[in-house]
Amino acid sequence: MTAVLDIVTDPTHGGRWTSLRSPGREWLWHRPAPERDKAAPGDPFVDAGGLEECIPTVRGHPDHGAAWSRAWTRDGDTERVRCGTFTLRRTIRGTTDGAEADYVLTAAPGFRFIWAAHALLDLSQDATLAMRSGATTRLYPEAAPLLKQDWPVGAPWVTGHWPAPHGLPLDRLGPDDGTAVGAVVDTAQCCVHDGADRLALEVQADGQPVSTALWRNLGGFPAAQPYRSTGVEPMLGRVFDLTDAGPDDAARVPESGEVRWRLTLTAACRCRSTHA
């Protein structure tokens, strides 16, 4: 079978996905970050682009989770990382229209976590993002200067609806404007449109909360030397920081001691989730 999507990972350096290529196009964005190869557990996150496995949190501690800074092992098609209180393994395979990644987390029953496929995509300013219209969307405090109303004191997020929560359109990227906005959308699928190219990302997990996070950085982060990057991040959970998670906002390990989920990537998406 000819690969519709060709995926390359780097188990030695945190299991990072270094390439997600469809015919004629590389989807993953990268930036020079030689310090990424020397990262160790406990270090601040080093943003080299690609797709990082963020678990058991994205924001908070440890920064972007515990898996990205640890070496993974590979046995055939399966890659595995041990992070103290949990073990994560994944198996990636090609399909007729893209690829699938199956995940298994093993931990003590009751263990709570957030997982995100932290995919930074190389997109033009004309790219658009299609998600379920009207989906509940949590905006994070960096969006406060862009809203007409004052940010509630101490609130970790404010809630609106996709595609323009509180009047802030998030489905179109546009040129660099010096802003950076994070949001979590209550939907399992996002379809990226960029010219004639399409890429759908969808997460499935029985009995667990799923969502799609967006990091729309149009040259607004970091403050000292900002750059442009767009994160489209299928998630287990509904928050960036595990410490902010309410009872239904994080994945939880059942009595079996395992949580299983699947990330599906489709190169010619139907965008079935764009309508309420």
Short mmCIF file of C-alpha atoms in Angstrom, two decimals:
data_model
loop_
_atom_site.label_atom_id
_atom_site.label_comp_id
_atom_site.label_asym_id
_atom_site.label_seq_id
_atom_site.Cartn_x
_atom_site.Cartn_y
_atom_site.Cartn_z
CA MET A 1 0.00 0.00 0.00
CA THR A 2 1.34 3.41 -0.97
CA ALA A 3 1.43 5.69 2.06
CA VAL A 4 -1.01 8.59 1.87
CA LEU A 5 0.66 10.05 4.95
CA ASP A 6 4.28 9.29 5.77
CA ILE A 7 5.16 9.67 9.47
CA VAL A 8 8.65 9.79 11.03
CA THR A 9 9.20 9.73 14.80
CA ASP A 10 12.26 10.21 17.00
CA PRO A 11 12.04 7.84 20.00
CA THR A 12 15.41 8.95 21.38
CA HIS A 13 14.19 12.54 21.78
CA GLY A 14 10.83 12.26 23.48
CA GLY A 15 9.00 10.28 20.83
CA ARG A 16 8.55 13.49 18.84
CA TRP A 17 6.94 13.24 15.39
CA THR A 18 9.46 14.94 13.10
CA SER A 19 7.59 14.50 9.80
CA LEU A 20 3.98 14.18 8.70
CA ARG A 21 4.09 14.24 4.93
CA SER A 22 1.42 13.86 2.29
CA PRO A 23 2.36 13.80 -1.42
CA GLY A 24 3.99 17.15 -2.15
CA ARG A 25 3.59 18.61 1.34
CA GLU A 26 5.16 18.52 4.80
CA TRP A 27 2.50 19.35 7.40
CA LEU A 28 4.67 19.78 10.49
CA TRP A 29 6.30 23.12 11.28
CA HIS A 30 9.84 23.23 12.71
CA ARG A 31 12.22 25.77 14.14
CA PRO A 32 15.95 25.55 15.01
CA ALA A 33 16.30 24.46 18.65
CA PRO A 34 19.51 22.47 19.16
CA GLU A 35 18.92 22.42 22.92
CA ARG A 36 15.94 20.12 22.28
CA ASP A 37 18.29 17.15 21.82
CA LYS A 38 19.76 17.68 25.31
CA ALA A 39 16.49 18.12 27.19
CA ALA A 40 16.09 16.12 30.40
CA PRO A 41 13.12 15.50 32.71
CA GLY A 42 12.31 18.66 34.63
CA ASP A 43 13.66 21.04 31.98
CA PRO A 44 11.47 23.83 30.60
CA PHE A 45 9.83 22.87 27.32
CA VAL A 46 11.94 23.37 24.19
CA ASP A 47 9.78 24.20 21.18
CA ALA A 48 11.36 22.63 18.10
CA GLY A 49 8.06 22.09 16.32
CA GLY A 50 6.81 18.75 15.04
CA LEU A 51 4.27 16.85 17.12
CA GLU A 52 4.96 16.29 20.80
CA GLU A 53 3.17 13.80 23.06
CA CYS A 54 2.08 16.01 25.99
CA ILE A 55 1.03 13.95 29.02
CA PRO A 56 -0.09 14.11 31.89
CA THR A 57 -0.58 17.85 31.31
CA VAL A 58 0.17 20.51 28.70
CA ARG A 59 0.55 23.70 30.70
CA GLY A 60 1.56 23.53 34.33
CA HIS A 61 4.06 21.05 35.75
CA PRO A 62 5.88 19.33 34.22
CA ASP A 63 5.96 21.85 31.38
CA HIS A 64 4.28 20.19 28.36
CA GLY A 65 4.18 16.92 30.30
CA ALA A 66 6.65 14.22 31.25
CA ALA A 67 7.02 12.24 28.00
CA TRP A 68 8.63 14.78 25.64
CA SER A 69 11.89 14.94 27.63
CA ARG A 70 12.38 11.17 28.01
CA ALA A 71 13.78 8.60 25.62
CA TRP A 72 11.26 6.11 24.22
CA THR A 73 11.99 2.53 23.20
CA ARG A 74 10.83 0.87 20.00
CA ASP A 75 9.80 -2.76 19.54
CA GLY A 76 8.64 -3.39 15.99
CA ASP A 77 5.86 -0.90 15.25
CA THR A 78 5.27 -0.06 18.93
CA GLU A 79 7.01 2.74 20.83
CA ARG A 80 6.93 3.05 24.62
CA VAL A 81 7.90 5.52 27.34
CA ARG A 82 7.92 5.06 31.12
CA CYS A 83 7.24 8.17 33.20
CA GLY A 84 7.29 7.04 36.81
CA THR A 85 3.58 6.80 37.64
CA PHE A 86 2.49 5.70 34.16
CA THR A 87 3.61 4.00 30.96
CA LEU A 88 2.47 5.12 27.51
CA ARG A 89 2.78 3.11 24.33
CA ARG A 90 1.69 3.87 20.79
CA THR A 91 1.49 2.02 17.50
CA ILE A 92 1.31 4.01 14.25
CA ARG A 93 0.20 2.47 10.97
CA GLY A 94 -0.81 3.69 7.54
CA THR A 95 -4.37 3.45 6.24
CA THR A 96 -5.92 3.83 2.81
CA ASP A 97 -6.62 7.52 3.42
CA GLY A 98 -4.06 8.51 6.04
CA ALA A 99 -2.80 7.00 9.27
CA GLU A 100 -3.88 5.82 12.72
CA ALA A 101 -2.03 5.95 16.03
CA ASP A 102 -3.30 3.65 18.78
CA TYR A 103 -2.35 4.54 22.35
CA VAL A 104 -2.43 2.60 25.62
CA LEU A 105 -1.73 4.25 28.98
CA THR A 106 -1.10 1.96 31.95
CA ALA A 107 -1.33 3.35 35.48
CA ALA A 108 -3.01 2.80 38.83
CA PRO A 109 -6.82 2.94 38.75
CA GLY A 110 -7.99 6.50 39.39
CA PHE A 111 -4.92 8.15 37.84
CA ARG A 112 -6.04 11.36 36.09
CA PHE A 113 -4.29 12.94 33.14
CA ILE A 114 -4.46 15.22 30.13
CA TRP A 115 -3.01 14.05 26.81
CA ALA A 116 -2.50 16.18 23.71
CA ALA A 117 -1.05 15.39 20.32
CA HIS A 118 0.72 18.77 20.30
CA ALA A 119 0.91 19.13 16.51
CA LEU A 120 2.46 22.37 15.25
CA LEU A 121 1.43 22.72 11.63
CA ASP A 122 3.14 24.61 8.82
CA LEU A 123 0.19 26.63 7.47
CA SER A 124 -0.19 29.68 5.26
CA GLN A 125 -2.02 32.83 6.37
CA ASP A 126 -4.95 31.73 4.19
CA ALA A 127 -5.48 28.45 6.06
CA THR A 128 -8.79 27.84 7.84
CA LEU A 129 -9.86 25.45 10.58
CA ALA A 130 -13.20 23.63 10.42
CA MET A 131 -14.69 22.35 13.68
CA ARG A 132 -18.24 21.69 14.84
CA SER A 133 -20.18 24.95 14.63
CA GLY A 134 -21.43 26.03 18.05
CA ALA A 135 -19.05 23.76 19.97
CA THR A 136 -18.30 25.01 23.47
CA THR A 137 -14.94 26.77 23.39
CA ARG A 138 -12.77 27.75 26.35
CA LEU A 139 -10.62 30.82 25.77
CA TYR A 140 -7.53 31.30 27.92
CA PRO A 141 -6.28 34.53 29.55
CA GLU A 142 -3.83 35.48 26.79
CA ALA A 143 -6.95 36.27 24.74
CA ALA A 144 -8.09 38.92 27.26
CA PRO A 145 -6.68 41.95 25.38
CA LEU A 146 -8.61 40.90 22.27
CA LEU A 147 -12.04 40.77 23.93
CA LYS A 148 -14.50 43.62 24.35
CA GLN A 149 -15.40 42.70 27.93
CA ASP A 150 -13.12 42.62 30.97
CA TRP A 151 -11.63 39.28 31.95
CA PRO A 152 -13.26 37.87 35.12
CA VAL A 153 -10.84 38.18 38.03
CA GLY A 154 -9.03 34.89 38.65
CA ALA A 155 -10.87 32.98 35.92
CA PRO A 156 -8.73 30.28 34.21
CA TRP A 157 -10.87 30.61 31.06
CA VAL A 158 -14.06 32.09 29.65
CA THR A 159 -16.51 30.04 27.63
CA GLY A 160 -17.96 30.84 24.21
CA HIS A 161 -18.83 29.01 21.01
CA TRP A 162 -16.86 28.02 17.92
CA PRO A 163 -15.91 29.61 15.55
CA ALA A 164 -15.97 33.05 17.23
CA PRO A 165 -16.12 32.76 21.03
CA HIS A 166 -16.90 36.20 22.49
CA GLY A 167 -16.59 37.67 19.00
CA LEU A 168 -13.00 36.49 18.49
CA PRO A 169 -12.82 34.56 15.17
CA LEU A 170 -10.52 31.57 15.55
CA ASP A 171 -11.24 29.61 12.38
CA ARG A 172 -9.09 31.84 10.16
CA LEU A 173 -5.39 32.38 10.72
CA GLY A 174 -4.51 35.48 8.71
CA PRO A 175 -1.21 37.40 8.72
CA ASP A 176 0.99 37.93 11.75
CA ASP A 177 -0.62 40.45 14.11
CA GLY A 178 1.44 40.03 17.28
CA THR A 179 -1.17 37.92 19.10
CA ALA A 180 -1.14 34.43 20.60
CA VAL A 181 -4.34 32.71 21.71
CA GLY A 182 -5.00 29.32 23.29
CA ALA A 183 -8.41 27.64 23.24
CA VAL A 184 -9.94 24.22 23.88
CA VAL A 185 -12.92 23.26 21.71
CA ASP A 186 -15.40 20.59 22.77
CA THR A 187 -15.16 18.50 19.62
CA ALA A 188 -13.23 15.40 18.62
CA GLN A 189 -12.29 16.47 15.08
CA CYS A 190 -10.66 19.39 13.28
CA CYS A 191 -10.18 19.66 9.53
CA VAL A 192 -7.42 21.96 8.31
CA HIS A 193 -7.88 23.62 4.90
CA ASP A 194 -4.81 25.18 3.29
CA GLY A 195 -5.18 25.87 -0.42
CA ALA A 196 -6.05 22.58 -2.10
CA ASP A 197 -4.66 20.56 0.83
CA ARG A 198 -6.72 19.02 3.62
CA LEU A 199 -5.78 17.29 6.85
CA ALA A 200 -8.26 15.98 9.42
CA LEU A 201 -7.27 15.05 12.96
CA GLU A 202 -9.68 13.13 15.18
CA VAL A 203 -9.40 11.44 18.57
CA GLN A 204 -11.61 8.60 19.83
CA ALA A 205 -11.65 7.29 23.40
CA ASP A 206 -14.50 5.32 24.93
CA GLY A 207 -15.65 6.73 28.24
CA GLN A 208 -13.13 9.60 28.31
CA PRO A 209 -13.54 13.35 27.64
CA VAL A 210 -12.14 14.38 24.25
CA SER A 211 -11.58 17.79 22.68
CA THR A 212 -9.36 19.72 20.27
CA ALA A 213 -6.98 22.39 21.51
CA LEU A 214 -5.86 25.31 19.38
CA TRP A 215 -2.72 27.40 19.79
CA ARG A 216 -2.94 30.29 17.32
CA ASN A 217 0.37 32.11 17.60
CA LEU A 218 0.56 34.88 15.00
CA GLY A 219 3.90 36.26 16.12
CA GLY A 220 2.79 36.95 19.67
CA PHE A 221 4.89 34.37 21.57
CA PRO A 222 7.39 34.31 23.14
CA ALA A 223 7.65 37.95 24.14
CA ALA A 224 11.42 38.26 23.56
CA GLN A 225 11.72 36.60 20.13
CA PRO A 226 8.23 35.82 18.84
CA TYR A 227 7.58 33.51 15.93
CA ARG A 228 4.53 32.15 14.11
CA SER A 229 3.17 28.70 14.91
CA THR A 230 -0.22 26.99 14.79
CA GLY A 231 -1.03 24.12 17.12
CA VAL A 232 -3.97 21.84 16.32
CA GLU A 233 -4.01 19.40 19.21
CA PRO A 234 -6.42 16.46 19.62
CA MET A 235 -6.84 15.94 23.37
CA LEU A 236 -8.03 13.63 26.09
CA GLY A 237 -9.43 16.11 28.58
CA ARG A 238 -10.80 19.63 28.21
CA VAL A 239 -8.17 21.86 29.83
CA PHE A 240 -4.52 22.75 29.25
CA ASP A 241 -3.48 22.39 32.89
CA LEU A 242 -4.37 19.25 34.84
CA THR A 243 -4.58 21.27 38.07
CA ASP A 244 -7.51 23.24 36.56
CA ALA A 245 -9.46 20.11 35.63
CA GLY A 246 -12.91 19.63 37.09
CA PRO A 247 -14.42 16.15 37.62
CA ASP A 248 -15.24 15.74 33.91
CA ASP A 249 -12.26 17.64 32.45
CA ALA A 250 -9.55 14.96 32.61
CA ALA A 251 -9.14 11.35 31.54
CA ARG A 252 -9.22 8.79 34.33
CA VAL A 253 -7.77 5.27 34.47
CA PRO A 254 -10.49 2.67 35.20
CA GLU A 255 -10.18 -0.45 37.34
CA SER A 256 -8.57 -2.31 34.43
CA GLY A 257 -5.50 -0.09 34.81
CA GLU A 258 -5.55 0.88 31.12
CA VAL A 259 -6.89 3.69 28.94
CA ARG A 260 -6.96 3.15 25.18
CA TRP A 261 -7.52 5.74 22.48
CA ARG A 262 -6.96 6.33 18.78
CA LEU A 263 -5.72 9.33 16.82
CA THR A 264 -6.85 9.25 13.20
CA LEU A 265 -5.27 11.43 10.52
CA THR A 266 -6.97 11.72 7.14
CA ALA A 267 -5.40 13.41 4.13
CA ALA A 268 -8.67 14.01 2.23
CA CYS A 269 -11.10 14.89 4.99
CA ARG A 270 -14.87 15.09 4.73
CA CYS A 271 -15.09 17.57 7.63
CA ARG A 272 -18.22 15.88 8.96
CA SER A 273 -17.90 17.72 12.29
CA THR A 274 -18.31 21.23 10.90
CA HIS A 275 -22.08 21.35 11.45
CA ALA A 276 -23.95 21.26 14.73
#
